[in-house]
Tab-separated table of C-alpha atoms and ligand atoms in Angstrom:
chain	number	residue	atom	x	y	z
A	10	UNK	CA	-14.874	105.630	-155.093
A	11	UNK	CA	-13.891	109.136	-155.601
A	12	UNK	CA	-11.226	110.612	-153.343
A	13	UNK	CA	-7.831	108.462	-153.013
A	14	UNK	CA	-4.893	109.446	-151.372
A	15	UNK	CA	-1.245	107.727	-153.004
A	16	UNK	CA	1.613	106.826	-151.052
A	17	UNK	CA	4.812	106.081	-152.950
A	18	UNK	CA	8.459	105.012	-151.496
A	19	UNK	CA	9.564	102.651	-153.109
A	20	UNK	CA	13.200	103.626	-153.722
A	21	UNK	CA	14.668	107.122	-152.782
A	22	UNK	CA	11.529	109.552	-152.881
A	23	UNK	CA	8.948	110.351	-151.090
A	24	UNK	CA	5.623	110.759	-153.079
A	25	UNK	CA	1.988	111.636	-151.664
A	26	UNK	CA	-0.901	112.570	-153.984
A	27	UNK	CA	-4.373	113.210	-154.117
A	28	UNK	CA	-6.632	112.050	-156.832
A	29	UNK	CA	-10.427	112.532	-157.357
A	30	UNK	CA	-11.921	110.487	-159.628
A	31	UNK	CA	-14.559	113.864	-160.526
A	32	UNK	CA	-11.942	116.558	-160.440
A	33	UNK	CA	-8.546	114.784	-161.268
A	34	UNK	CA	-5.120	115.199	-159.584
A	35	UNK	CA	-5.975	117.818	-156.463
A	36	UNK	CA	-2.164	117.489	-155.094
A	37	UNK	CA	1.136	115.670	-154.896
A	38	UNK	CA	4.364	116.233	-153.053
A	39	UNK	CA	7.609	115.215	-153.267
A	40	UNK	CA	10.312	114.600	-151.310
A	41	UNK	CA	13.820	113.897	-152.485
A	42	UNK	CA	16.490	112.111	-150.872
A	43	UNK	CA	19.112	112.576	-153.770
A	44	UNK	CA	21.171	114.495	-151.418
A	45	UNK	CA	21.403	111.719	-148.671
A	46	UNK	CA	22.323	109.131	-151.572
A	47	UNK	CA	24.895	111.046	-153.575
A	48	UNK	CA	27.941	110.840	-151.513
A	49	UNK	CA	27.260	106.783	-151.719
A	50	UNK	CA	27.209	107.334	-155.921
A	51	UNK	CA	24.002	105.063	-155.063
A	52	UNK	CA	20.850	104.814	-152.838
A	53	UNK	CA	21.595	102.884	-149.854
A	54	UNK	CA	18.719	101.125	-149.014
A	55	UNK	CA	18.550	101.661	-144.918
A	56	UNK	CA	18.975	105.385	-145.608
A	57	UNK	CA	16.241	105.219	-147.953
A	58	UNK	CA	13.866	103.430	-145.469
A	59	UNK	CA	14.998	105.983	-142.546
A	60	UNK	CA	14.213	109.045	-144.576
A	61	UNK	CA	10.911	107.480	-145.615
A	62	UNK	CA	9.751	107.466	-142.007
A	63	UNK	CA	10.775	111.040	-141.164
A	64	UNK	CA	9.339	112.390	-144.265
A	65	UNK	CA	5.961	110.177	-145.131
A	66	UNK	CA	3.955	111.374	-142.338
A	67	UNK	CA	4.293	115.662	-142.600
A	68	UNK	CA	4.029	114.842	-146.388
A	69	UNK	CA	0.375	113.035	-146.060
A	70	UNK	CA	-0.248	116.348	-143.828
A	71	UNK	CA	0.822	118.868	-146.464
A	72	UNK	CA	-0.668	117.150	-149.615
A	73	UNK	CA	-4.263	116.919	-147.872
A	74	UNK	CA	-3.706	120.611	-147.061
A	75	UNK	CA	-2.649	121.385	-150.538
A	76	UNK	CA	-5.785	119.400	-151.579
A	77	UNK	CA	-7.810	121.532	-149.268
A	78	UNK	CA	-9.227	118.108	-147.830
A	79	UNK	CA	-9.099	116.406	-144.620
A	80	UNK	CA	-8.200	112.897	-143.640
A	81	UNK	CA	-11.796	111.884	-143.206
A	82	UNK	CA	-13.282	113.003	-146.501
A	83	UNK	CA	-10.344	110.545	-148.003
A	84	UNK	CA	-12.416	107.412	-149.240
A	85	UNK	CA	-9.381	105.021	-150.093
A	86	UNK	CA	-5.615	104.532	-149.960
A	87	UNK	CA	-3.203	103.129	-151.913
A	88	UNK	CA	0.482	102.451	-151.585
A	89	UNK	CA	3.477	100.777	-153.709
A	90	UNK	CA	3.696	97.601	-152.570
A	91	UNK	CA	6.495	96.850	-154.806
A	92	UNK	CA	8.775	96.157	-156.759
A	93	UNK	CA	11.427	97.868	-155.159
A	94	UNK	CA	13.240	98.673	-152.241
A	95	UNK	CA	12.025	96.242	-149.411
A	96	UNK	CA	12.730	98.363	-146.219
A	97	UNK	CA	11.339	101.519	-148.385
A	98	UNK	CA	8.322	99.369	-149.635
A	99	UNK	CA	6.992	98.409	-145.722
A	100	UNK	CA	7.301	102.455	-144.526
A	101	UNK	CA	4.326	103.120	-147.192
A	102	UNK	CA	2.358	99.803	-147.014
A	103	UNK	CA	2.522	100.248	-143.061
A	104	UNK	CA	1.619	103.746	-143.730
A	105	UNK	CA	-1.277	103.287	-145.950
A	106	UNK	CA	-2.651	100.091	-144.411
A	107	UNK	CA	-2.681	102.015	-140.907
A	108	UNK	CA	-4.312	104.759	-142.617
A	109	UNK	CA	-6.357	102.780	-144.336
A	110	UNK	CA	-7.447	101.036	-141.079
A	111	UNK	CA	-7.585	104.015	-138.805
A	112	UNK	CA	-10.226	105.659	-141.350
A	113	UNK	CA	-11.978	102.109	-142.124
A	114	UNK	CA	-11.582	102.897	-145.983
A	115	UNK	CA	-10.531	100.324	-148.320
A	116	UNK	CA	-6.427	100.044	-148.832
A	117	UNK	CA	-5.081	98.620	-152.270
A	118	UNK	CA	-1.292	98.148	-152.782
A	119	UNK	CA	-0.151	99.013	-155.716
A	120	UNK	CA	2.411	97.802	-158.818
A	121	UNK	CA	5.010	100.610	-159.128
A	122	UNK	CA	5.643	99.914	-162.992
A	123	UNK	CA	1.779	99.987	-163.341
A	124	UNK	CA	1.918	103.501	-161.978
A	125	UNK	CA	4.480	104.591	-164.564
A	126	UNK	CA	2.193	103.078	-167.051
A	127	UNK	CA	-0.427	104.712	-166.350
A	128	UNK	CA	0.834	108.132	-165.279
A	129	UNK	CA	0.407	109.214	-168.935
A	130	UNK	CA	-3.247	108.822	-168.742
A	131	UNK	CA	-3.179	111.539	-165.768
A	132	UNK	CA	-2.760	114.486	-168.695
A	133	UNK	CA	-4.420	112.440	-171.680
A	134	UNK	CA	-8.044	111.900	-170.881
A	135	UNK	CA	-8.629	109.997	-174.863
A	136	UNK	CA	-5.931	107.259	-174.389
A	137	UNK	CA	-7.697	103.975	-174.744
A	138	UNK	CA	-6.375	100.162	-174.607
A	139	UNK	CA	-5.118	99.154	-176.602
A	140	UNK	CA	-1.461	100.270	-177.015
A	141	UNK	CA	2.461	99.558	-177.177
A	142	UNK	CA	4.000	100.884	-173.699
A	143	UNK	CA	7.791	101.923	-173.257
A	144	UNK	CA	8.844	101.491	-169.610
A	145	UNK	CA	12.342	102.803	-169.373
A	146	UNK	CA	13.185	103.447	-165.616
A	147	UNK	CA	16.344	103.127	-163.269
A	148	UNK	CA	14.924	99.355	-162.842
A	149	UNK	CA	13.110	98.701	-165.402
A	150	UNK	CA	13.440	98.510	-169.506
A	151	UNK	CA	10.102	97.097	-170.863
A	152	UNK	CA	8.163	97.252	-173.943
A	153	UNK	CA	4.714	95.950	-172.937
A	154	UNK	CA	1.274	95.421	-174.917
A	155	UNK	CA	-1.163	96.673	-172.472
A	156	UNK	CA	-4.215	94.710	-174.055
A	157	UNK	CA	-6.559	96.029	-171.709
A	158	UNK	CA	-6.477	97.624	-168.117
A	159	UNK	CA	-4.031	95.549	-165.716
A	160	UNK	CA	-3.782	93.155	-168.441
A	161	UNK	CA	0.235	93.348	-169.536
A	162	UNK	CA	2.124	91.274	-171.556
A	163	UNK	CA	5.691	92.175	-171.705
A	164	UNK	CA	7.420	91.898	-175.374
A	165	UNK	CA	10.565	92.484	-174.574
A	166	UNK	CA	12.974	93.558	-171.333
A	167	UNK	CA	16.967	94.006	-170.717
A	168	UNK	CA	19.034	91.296	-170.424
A	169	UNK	CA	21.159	93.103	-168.246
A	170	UNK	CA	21.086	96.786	-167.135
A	171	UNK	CA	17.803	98.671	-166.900
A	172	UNK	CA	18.586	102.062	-169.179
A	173	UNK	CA	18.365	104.559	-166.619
A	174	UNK	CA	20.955	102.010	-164.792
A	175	UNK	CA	23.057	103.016	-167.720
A	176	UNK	CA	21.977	106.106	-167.860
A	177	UNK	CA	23.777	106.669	-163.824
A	178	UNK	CA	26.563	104.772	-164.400
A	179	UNK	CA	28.026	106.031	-167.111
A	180	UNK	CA	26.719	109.814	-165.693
A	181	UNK	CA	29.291	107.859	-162.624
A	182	UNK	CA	31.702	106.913	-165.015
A	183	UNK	CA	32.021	110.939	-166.416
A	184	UNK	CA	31.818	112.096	-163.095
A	185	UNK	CA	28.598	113.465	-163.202
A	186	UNK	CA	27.268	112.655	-159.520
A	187	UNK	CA	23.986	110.185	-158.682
A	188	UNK	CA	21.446	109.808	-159.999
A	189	UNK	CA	23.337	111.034	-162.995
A	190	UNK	CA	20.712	110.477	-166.131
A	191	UNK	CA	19.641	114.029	-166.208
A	192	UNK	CA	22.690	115.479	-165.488
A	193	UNK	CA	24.363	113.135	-168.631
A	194	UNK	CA	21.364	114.615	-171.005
A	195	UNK	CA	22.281	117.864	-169.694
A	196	UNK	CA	26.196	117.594	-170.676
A	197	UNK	CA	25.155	115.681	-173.997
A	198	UNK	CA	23.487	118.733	-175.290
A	199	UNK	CA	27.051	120.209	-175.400
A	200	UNK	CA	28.420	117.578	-177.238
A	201	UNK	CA	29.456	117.277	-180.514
A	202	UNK	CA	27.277	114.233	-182.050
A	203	UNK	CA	29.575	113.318	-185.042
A	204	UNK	CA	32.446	112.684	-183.078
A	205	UNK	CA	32.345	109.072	-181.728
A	206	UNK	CA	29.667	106.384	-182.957
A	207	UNK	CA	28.774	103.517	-180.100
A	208	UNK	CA	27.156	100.424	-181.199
A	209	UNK	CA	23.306	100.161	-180.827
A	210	UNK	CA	22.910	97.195	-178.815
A	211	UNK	CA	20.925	94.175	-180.313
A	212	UNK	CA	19.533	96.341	-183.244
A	213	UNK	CA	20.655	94.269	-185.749
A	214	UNK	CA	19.398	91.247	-183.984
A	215	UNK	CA	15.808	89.958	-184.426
A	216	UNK	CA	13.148	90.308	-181.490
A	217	UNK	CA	12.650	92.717	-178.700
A	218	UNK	CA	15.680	92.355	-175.891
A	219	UNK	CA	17.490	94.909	-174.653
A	220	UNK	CA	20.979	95.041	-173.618
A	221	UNK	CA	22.874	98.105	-172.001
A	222	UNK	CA	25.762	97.161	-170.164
A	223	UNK	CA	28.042	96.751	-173.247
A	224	UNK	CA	27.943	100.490	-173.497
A	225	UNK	CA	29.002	101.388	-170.373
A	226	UNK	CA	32.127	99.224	-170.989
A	227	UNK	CA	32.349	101.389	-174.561
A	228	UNK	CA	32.083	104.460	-172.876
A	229	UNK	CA	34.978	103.400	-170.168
A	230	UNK	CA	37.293	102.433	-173.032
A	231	UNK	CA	36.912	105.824	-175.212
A	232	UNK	CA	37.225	107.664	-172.023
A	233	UNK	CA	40.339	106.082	-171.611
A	234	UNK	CA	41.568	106.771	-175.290
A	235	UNK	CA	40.790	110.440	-174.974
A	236	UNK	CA	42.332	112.671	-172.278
A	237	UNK	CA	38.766	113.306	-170.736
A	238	UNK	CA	38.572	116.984	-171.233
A	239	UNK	CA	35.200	118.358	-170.745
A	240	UNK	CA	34.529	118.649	-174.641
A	241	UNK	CA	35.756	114.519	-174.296
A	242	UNK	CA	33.218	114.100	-171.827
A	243	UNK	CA	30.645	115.990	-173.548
A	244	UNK	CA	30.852	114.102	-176.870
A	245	UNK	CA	30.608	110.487	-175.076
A	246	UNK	CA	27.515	111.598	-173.171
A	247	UNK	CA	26.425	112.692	-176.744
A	248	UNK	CA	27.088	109.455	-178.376
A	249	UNK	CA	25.800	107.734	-175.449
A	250	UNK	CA	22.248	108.970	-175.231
A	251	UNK	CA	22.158	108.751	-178.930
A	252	UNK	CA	23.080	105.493	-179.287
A	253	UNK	CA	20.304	104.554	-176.653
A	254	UNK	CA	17.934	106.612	-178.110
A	255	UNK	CA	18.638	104.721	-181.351
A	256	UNK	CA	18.187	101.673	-179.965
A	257	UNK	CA	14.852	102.457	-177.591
A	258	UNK	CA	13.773	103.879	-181.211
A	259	UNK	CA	13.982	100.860	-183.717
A	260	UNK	CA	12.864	98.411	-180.857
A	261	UNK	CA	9.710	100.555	-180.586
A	262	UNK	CA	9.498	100.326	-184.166
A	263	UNK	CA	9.479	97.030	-184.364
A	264	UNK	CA	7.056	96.158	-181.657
A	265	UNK	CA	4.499	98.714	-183.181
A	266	UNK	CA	4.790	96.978	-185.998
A	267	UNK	CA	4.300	93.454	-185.163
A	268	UNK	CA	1.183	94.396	-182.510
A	269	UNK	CA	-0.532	96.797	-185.033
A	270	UNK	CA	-0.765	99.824	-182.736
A	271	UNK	CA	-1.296	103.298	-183.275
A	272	UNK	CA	-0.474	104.249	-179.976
A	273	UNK	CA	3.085	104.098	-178.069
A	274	UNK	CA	2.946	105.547	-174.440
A	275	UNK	CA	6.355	106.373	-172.652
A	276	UNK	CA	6.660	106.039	-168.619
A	277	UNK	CA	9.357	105.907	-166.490
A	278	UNK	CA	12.086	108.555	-165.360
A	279	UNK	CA	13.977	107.814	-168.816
A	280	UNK	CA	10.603	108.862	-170.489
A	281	UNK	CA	12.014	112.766	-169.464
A	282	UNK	CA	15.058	112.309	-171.667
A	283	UNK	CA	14.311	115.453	-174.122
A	284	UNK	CA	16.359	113.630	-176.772
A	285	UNK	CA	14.406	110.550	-176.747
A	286	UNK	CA	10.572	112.946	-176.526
A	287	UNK	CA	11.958	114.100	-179.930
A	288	UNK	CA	13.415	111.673	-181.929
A	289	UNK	CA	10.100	109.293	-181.068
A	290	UNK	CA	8.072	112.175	-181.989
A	291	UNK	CA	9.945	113.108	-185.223
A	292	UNK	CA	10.663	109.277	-186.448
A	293	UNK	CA	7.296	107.345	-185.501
A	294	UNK	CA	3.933	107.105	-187.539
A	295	UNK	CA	2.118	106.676	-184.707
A	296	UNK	CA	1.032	109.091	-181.789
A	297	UNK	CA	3.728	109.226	-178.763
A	298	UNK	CA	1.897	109.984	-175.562
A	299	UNK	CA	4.145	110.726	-172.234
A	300	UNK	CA	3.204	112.067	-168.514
A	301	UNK	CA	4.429	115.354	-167.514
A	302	UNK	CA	7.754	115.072	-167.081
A	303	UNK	CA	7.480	115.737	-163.264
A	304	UNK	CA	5.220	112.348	-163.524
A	305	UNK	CA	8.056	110.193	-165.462
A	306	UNK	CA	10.376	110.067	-162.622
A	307	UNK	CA	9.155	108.378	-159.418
A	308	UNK	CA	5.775	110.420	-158.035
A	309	UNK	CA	2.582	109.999	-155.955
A	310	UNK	CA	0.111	111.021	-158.482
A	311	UNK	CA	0.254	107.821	-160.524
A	312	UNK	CA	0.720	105.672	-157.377
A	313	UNK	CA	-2.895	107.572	-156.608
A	314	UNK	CA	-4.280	107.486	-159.921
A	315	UNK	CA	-3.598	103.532	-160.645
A	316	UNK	CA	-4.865	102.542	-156.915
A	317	UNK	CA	-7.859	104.843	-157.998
A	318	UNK	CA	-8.456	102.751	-161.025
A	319	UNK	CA	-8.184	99.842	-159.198
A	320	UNK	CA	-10.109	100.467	-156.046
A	321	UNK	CA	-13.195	101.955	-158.374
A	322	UNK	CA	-13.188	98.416	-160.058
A	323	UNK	CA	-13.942	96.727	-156.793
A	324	UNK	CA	-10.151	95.688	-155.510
A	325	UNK	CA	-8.972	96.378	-152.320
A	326	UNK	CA	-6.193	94.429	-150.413
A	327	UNK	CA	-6.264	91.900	-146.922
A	328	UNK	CA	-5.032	94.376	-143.714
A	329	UNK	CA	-2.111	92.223	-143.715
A	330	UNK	CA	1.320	94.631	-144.372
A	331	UNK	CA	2.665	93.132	-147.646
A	332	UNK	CA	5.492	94.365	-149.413
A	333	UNK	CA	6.879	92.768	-152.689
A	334	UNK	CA	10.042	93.866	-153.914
A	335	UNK	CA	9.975	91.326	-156.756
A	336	UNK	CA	7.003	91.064	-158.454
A	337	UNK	CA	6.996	90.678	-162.342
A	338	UNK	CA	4.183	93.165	-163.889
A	339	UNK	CA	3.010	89.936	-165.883
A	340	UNK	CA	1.854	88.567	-162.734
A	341	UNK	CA	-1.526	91.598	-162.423
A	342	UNK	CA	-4.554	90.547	-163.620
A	343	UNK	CA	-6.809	93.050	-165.532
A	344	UNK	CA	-9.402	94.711	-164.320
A	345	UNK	CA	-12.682	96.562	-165.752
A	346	UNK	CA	-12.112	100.306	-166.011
A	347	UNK	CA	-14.870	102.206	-164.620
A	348	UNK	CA	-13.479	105.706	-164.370
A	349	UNK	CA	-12.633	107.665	-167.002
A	350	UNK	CA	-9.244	109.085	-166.780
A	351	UNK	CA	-9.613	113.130	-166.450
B	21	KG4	O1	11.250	105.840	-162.900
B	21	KG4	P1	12.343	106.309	-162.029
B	21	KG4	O2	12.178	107.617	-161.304
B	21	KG4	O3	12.712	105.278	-160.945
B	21	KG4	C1	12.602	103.901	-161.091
B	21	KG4	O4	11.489	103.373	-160.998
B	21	KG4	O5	13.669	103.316	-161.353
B	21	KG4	O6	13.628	106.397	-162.969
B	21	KG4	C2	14.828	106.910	-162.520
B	21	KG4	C3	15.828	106.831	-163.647
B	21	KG4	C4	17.240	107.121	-163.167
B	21	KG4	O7	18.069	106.116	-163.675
B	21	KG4	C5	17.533	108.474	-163.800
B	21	KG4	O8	18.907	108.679	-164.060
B	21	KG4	C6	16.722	108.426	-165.060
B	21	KG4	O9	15.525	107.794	-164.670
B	21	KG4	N1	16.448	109.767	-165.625
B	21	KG4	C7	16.868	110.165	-166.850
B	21	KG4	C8	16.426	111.505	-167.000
B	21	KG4	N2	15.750	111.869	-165.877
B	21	KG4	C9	15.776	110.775	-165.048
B	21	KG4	N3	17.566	109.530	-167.799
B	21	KG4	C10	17.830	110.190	-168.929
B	21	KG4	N4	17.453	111.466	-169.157
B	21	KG4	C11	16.754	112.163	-168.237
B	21	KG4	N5	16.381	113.431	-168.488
B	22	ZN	ZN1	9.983	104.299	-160.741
């Protein structure tokens, strides 16, 4: 198994890449639909699966091209089959299964989390299993022991909001538009970090949950104390990110500590937040590996690269179109790893 194409669309973009197992990551596009979204202040979900279908197909065209590969020298697919979005999820399995089908190549859906898990390894040939993985997405807030490949044992999730959930609703809640996270990193770098303290949630508790949504309800009541000039605004988005940096920090901490690791890996669109890259890198003992940030936020490459991995151990999935928008990353079952990661 060499040449794999990657579909992703699970939630509002459009990823295609193209992987080679020989010569690593030949291409990946990316479409967008932030713009359709925004006026909503969230993705609405039959918009999402709409703009799927009108962009999935000329993106497959211009990736291959970018790739300088056609469809026949492609020797398997694979597509997000979930979690997410389940409209969004059936555009790319139908995709890639037809594909898959049409070429008579093996198809294998893939776990989207898995993909941000392992879109660090795209850029870090040496990482080995195994190590202490941060998942901090729009979804998804996860510290997971990744024993071996496909073998994940999660440590410790959110009770409540996922952190980039946060992230976009308090961006919402300063009036920053959707998704707001970078835009809230971006106005926090003006801010004055002395100003207001907010709690670190659960720090001072034992274990490794997270919980998030009492700081949106923080931010809403100093907004409300202050008269929300942009200096106001500035400092909460300040005090915001560093209170969740704080917290992302001593809970990685701890888990490093009580698994033994040297290694923590970062994936996930949070896993861009500049604040976050820094403070890990400054305050841990161990080595901090993250993707590109282009490949922290939602992508085809590691949708290509994990199926990859997968596919060159042997897996490939039934023809049937099958779409899970739930499916707990627990639930994969490891695999040998037969490629080494370029
Ligand atoms: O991984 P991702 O693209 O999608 C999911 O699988 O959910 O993550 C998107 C999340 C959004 O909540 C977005 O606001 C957040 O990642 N995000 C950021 C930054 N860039 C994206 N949050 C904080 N700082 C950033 N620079
Ligand atoms: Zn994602």
């Amino acid at each position: 198994m060499t040449l794999v194409i990657g579909i992703e669309t699970s939630c509002d973009e459009t990823g295609v890449a193209v992987y080679d197992s020989a010569r690593g990551l030949l291409a990946h596009e990316l479409y967008t639909q932030a713009a359709t979204h925004a006026d909503y202040g969230g993705v609405v979900p039959e918009l999402a699966s709409r703009d799927h279908v009108r962009k999935l197909l000329p993106l497959i065209d211009r990736a291959l091209a970018a790739a300088g590969c056609g469809r026949e020298q492609l020797q398997g697919v694979a597509y997000t089959a979930g979690p997410g979005l389940a409209g969004a999820l059936l555009v790319g399995a139908a995709v890639g299964r037809a594909l898959a089908w049409a070429l008579g190549i093996p198809g294998i859906g893939v776990h989207h989390m898995e993909g941000h898990l392992q879109a660090a390894r795209l850029d870090n040939e040496a990482l080995r299993t195994p190590f202490l993985c941060l998942l901090v997405s729009g979804g998804h807030t996860q510290l997971v022991d990744v024993r071996a490949h496909g073998d994940y044992r999660i440590l410790g999730e959110s009770r409540d909001d996922a952190v980039g959930e946060a992230f976009d609703k308090t961006a919402k809640l300063l009036g920053l538009g959707y998704p707001g996270g970078a835009a809230l990193a971006e106005l926090a770098m003006q801010g004055n970090p002395q100003r207001f303290v907010f709690p670190r949630p659960m720090l001072d508790r034992p274990g490794l949950e997270f919980s998030f949504s009492g700081l949106k309800t923080h931010v809403r009541t100093t907004l409300r104390q202050c008269a929300g000039s942009d200096q106001d605004r500035a400092d909460i988005a300040c005090a915001f990110e560093i209170a969740v940096v704080e917290t992302l920090l001593g809970k990685s901490q701890r888990a490093l500590q009580l698994t033994g690791y040297d290694t923590l890996v970062i994936a996930g669109g949070v896993g861009a937040n500049r604040r976050l890259r820094e403070e890990l890198d400054a305050r841990l003992a161990v080595r901090v590996v993250y993707p590109r940030v282009e490949f922290c936020t939602d992508n085809g490459a590691m949708i290509a690269y994990a199926g990859c991995l997968r596919l060159a151990a042997g897996q490939r999935d039934t023809l049937e179109i099958a779409a899970r928008p739930r499916w707990p990353l627990s639930e994969l079952q490891g695999f040998p790893s037969v490629l080494s990661p370029k």
